[in-house]
PDB file of C-alpha atoms in Angstrom:
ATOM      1  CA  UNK E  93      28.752 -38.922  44.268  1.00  0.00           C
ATOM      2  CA  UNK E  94      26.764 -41.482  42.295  1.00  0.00           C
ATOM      3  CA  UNK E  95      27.307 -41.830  38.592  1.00  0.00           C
ATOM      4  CA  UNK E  96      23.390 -41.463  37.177  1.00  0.00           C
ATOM      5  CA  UNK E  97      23.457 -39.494  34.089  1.00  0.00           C
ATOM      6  CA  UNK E  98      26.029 -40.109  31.111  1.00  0.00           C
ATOM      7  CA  UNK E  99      28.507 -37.317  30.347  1.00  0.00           C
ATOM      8  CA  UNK E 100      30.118 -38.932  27.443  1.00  0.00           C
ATOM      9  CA  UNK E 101      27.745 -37.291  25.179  1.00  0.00           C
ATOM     10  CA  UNK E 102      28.349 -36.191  21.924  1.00  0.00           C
ATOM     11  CA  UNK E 103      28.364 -32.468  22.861  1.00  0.00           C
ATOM     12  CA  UNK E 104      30.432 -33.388  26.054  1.00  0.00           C
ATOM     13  CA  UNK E 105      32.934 -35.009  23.485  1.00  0.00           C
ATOM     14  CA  UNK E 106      33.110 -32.405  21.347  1.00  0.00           C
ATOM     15  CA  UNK E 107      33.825 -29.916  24.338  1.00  0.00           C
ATOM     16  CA  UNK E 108      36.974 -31.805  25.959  1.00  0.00           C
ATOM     17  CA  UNK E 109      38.242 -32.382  22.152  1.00  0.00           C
ATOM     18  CA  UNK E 110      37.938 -28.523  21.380  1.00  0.00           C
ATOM     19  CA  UNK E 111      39.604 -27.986  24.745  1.00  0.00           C
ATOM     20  CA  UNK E 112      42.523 -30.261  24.099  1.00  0.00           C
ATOM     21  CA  UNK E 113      43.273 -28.625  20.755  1.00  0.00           C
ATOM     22  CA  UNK E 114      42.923 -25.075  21.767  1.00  0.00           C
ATOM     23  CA  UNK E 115      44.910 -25.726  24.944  1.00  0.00           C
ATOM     24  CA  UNK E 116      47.770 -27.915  24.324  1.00  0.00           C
ATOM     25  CA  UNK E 117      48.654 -27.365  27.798  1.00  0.00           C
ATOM     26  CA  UNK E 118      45.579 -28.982  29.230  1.00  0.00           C
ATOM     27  CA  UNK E 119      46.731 -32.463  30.212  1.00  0.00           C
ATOM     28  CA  UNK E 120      43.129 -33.180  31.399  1.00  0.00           C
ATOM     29  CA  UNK E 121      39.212 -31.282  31.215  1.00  0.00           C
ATOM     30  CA  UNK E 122      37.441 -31.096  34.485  1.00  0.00           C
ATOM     31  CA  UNK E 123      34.058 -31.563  34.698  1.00  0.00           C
ATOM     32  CA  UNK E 124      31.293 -30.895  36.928  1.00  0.00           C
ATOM     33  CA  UNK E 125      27.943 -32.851  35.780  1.00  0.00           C
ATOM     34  CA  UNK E 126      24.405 -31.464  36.585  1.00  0.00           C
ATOM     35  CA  UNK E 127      21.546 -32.454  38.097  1.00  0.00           C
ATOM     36  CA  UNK E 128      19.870 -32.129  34.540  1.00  0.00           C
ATOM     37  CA  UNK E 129      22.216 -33.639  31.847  1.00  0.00           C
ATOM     38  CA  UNK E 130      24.500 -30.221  31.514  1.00  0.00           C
ATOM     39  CA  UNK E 131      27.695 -30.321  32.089  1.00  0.00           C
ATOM     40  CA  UNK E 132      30.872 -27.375  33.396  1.00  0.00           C
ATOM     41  CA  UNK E 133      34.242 -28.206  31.595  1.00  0.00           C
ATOM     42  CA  UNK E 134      37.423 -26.513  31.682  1.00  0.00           C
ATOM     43  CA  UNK E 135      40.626 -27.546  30.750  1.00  0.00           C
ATOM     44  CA  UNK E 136      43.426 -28.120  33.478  1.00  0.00           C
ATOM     45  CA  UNK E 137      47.197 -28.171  33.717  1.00  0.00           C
ATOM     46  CA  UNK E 138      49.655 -30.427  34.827  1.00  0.00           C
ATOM     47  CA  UNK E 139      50.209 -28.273  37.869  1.00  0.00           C
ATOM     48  CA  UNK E 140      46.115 -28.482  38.323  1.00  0.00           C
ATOM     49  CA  UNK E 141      45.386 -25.081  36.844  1.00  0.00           C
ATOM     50  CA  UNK E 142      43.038 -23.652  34.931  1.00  0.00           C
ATOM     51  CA  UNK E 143      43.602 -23.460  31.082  1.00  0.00           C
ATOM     52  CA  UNK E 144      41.229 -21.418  29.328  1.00  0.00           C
ATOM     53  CA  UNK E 145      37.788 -20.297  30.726  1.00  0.00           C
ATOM     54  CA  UNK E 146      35.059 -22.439  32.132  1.00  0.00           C
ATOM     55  CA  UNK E 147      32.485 -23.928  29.971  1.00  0.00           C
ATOM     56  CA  UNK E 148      28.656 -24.963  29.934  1.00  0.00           C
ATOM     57  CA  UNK E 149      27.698 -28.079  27.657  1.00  0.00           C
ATOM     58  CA  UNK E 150      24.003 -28.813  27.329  1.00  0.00           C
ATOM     59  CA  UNK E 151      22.594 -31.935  27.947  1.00  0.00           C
ATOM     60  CA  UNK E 152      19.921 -31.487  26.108  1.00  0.00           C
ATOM     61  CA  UNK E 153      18.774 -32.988  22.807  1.00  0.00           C
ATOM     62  CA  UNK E 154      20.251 -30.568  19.633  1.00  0.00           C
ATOM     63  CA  UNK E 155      18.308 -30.669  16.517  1.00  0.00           C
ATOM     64  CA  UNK E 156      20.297 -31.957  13.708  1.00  0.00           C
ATOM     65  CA  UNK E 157      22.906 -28.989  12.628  1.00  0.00           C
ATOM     66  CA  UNK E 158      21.942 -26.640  15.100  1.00  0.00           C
ATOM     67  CA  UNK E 159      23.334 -26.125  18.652  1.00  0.00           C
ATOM     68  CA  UNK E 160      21.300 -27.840  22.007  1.00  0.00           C
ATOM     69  CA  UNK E 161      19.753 -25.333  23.730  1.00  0.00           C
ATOM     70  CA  UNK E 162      20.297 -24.853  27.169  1.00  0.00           C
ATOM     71  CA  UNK E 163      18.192 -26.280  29.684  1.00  0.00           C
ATOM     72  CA  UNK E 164      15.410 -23.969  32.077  1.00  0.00           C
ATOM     73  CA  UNK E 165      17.730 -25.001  34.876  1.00  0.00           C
ATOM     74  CA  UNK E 166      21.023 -23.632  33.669  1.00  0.00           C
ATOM     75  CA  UNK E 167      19.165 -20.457  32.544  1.00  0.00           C
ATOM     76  CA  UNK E 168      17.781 -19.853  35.949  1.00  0.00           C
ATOM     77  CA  UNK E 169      21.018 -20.701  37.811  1.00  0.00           C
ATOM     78  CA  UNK E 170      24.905 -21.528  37.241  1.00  0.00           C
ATOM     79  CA  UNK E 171      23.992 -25.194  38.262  1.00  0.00           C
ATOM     80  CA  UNK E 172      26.604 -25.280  41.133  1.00  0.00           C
ATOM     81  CA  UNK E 173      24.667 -26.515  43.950  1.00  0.00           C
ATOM     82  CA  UNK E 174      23.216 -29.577  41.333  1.00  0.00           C
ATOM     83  CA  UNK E 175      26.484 -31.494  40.666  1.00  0.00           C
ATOM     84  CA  UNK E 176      25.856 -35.040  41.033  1.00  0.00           C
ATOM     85  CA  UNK E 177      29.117 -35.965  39.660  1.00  0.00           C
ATOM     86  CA  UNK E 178      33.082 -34.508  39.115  1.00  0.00           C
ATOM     87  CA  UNK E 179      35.752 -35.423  37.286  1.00  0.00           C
ATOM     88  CA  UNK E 180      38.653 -35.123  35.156  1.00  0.00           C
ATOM     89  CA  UNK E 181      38.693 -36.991  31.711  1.00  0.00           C
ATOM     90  CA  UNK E 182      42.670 -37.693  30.576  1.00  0.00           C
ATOM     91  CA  UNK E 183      43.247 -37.974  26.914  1.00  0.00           C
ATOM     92  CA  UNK E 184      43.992 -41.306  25.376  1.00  0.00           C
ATOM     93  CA  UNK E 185      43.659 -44.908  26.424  1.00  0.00           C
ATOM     94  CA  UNK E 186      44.925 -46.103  30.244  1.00  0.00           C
ATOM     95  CA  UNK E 187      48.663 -46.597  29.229  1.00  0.00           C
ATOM     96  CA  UNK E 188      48.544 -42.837  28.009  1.00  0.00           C
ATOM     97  CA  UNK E 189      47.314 -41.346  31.020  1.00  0.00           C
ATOM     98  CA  UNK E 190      49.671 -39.414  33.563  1.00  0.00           C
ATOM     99  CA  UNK E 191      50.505 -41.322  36.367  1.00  0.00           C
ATOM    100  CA  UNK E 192      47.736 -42.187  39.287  1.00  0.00           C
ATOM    101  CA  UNK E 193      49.772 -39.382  41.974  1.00  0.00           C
ATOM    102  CA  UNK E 194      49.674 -37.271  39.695  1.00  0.00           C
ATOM    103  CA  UNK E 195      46.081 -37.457  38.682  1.00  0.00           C
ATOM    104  CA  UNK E 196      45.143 -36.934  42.343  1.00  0.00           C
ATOM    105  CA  UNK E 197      47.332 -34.299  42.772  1.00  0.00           C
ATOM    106  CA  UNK E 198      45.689 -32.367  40.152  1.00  0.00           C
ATOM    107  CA  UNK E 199      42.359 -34.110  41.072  1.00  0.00           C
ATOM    108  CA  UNK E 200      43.098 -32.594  44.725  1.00  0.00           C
ATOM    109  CA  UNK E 201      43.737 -29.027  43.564  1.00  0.00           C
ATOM    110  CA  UNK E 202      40.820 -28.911  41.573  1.00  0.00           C
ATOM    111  CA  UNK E 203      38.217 -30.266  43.641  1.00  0.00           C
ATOM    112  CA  UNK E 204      39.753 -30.367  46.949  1.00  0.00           C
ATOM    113  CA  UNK E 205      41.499 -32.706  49.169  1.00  0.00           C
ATOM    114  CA  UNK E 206      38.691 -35.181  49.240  1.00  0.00           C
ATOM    115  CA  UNK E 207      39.051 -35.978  45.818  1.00  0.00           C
ATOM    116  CA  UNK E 208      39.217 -39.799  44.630  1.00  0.00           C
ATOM    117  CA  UNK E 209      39.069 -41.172  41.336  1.00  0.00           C
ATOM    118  CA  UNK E 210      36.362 -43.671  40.519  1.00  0.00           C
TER     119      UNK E 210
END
């Protein structure tokens, strides 16, 4: 999958942040990015598990204060057959990150065995 639309948005941010401090047992947030900007996070565990419950992160513009509003795409669908790109975004800087098997272990068990990292 090509890498065309940034998911290191402000909102996205905000969403793997929130995840890591509600979920001290997420070791990573999974991501699924849209066809449109949105995104699907959910925190995983070190045994590639789910850790709390899926979420939907706009990619649309917010007004200043006020939440982005969700896009006419996500609101007519759950966006699952528009991912352009998947992931897993580890905490902290490369020397903080779990080891590479590891990462494609989990990688493997959350997106399936054809999982690579960029």
């Amino acid at each position: 999958m090509e890498e065309t639309i940034n998911y290191q948005s402000d909102a996205f941010n905000k969403a793997c942040q929130e995840i890591f401090i509600l979920y001290p047992e997420a070791i990573g947030v999974a991501f699924k990015g849209l066809d449109c900007g949105c995104a699907l996070v959910c925190g995983v565990s070190a045994r590639g598990e789910p850790v709390g419950s899926l979420r939907y992160v706009s990619g649309q513009p917010g007004r200043k204060g006020k939440k982005s509003p969700i896009c006419l795409k996500c609101k007519k669908d759950s966006g699952l057959d528009r991912v352009v790109w998947e992931g897993i975004i580890w905490p902290g800087d490369e020397n903080e990150r779990p080891d590479v098997d590891l990462r494609l272990s989990i990688g493997k068990k959350v997106f399936g065995p054809g999982y690579q990292e960029p």
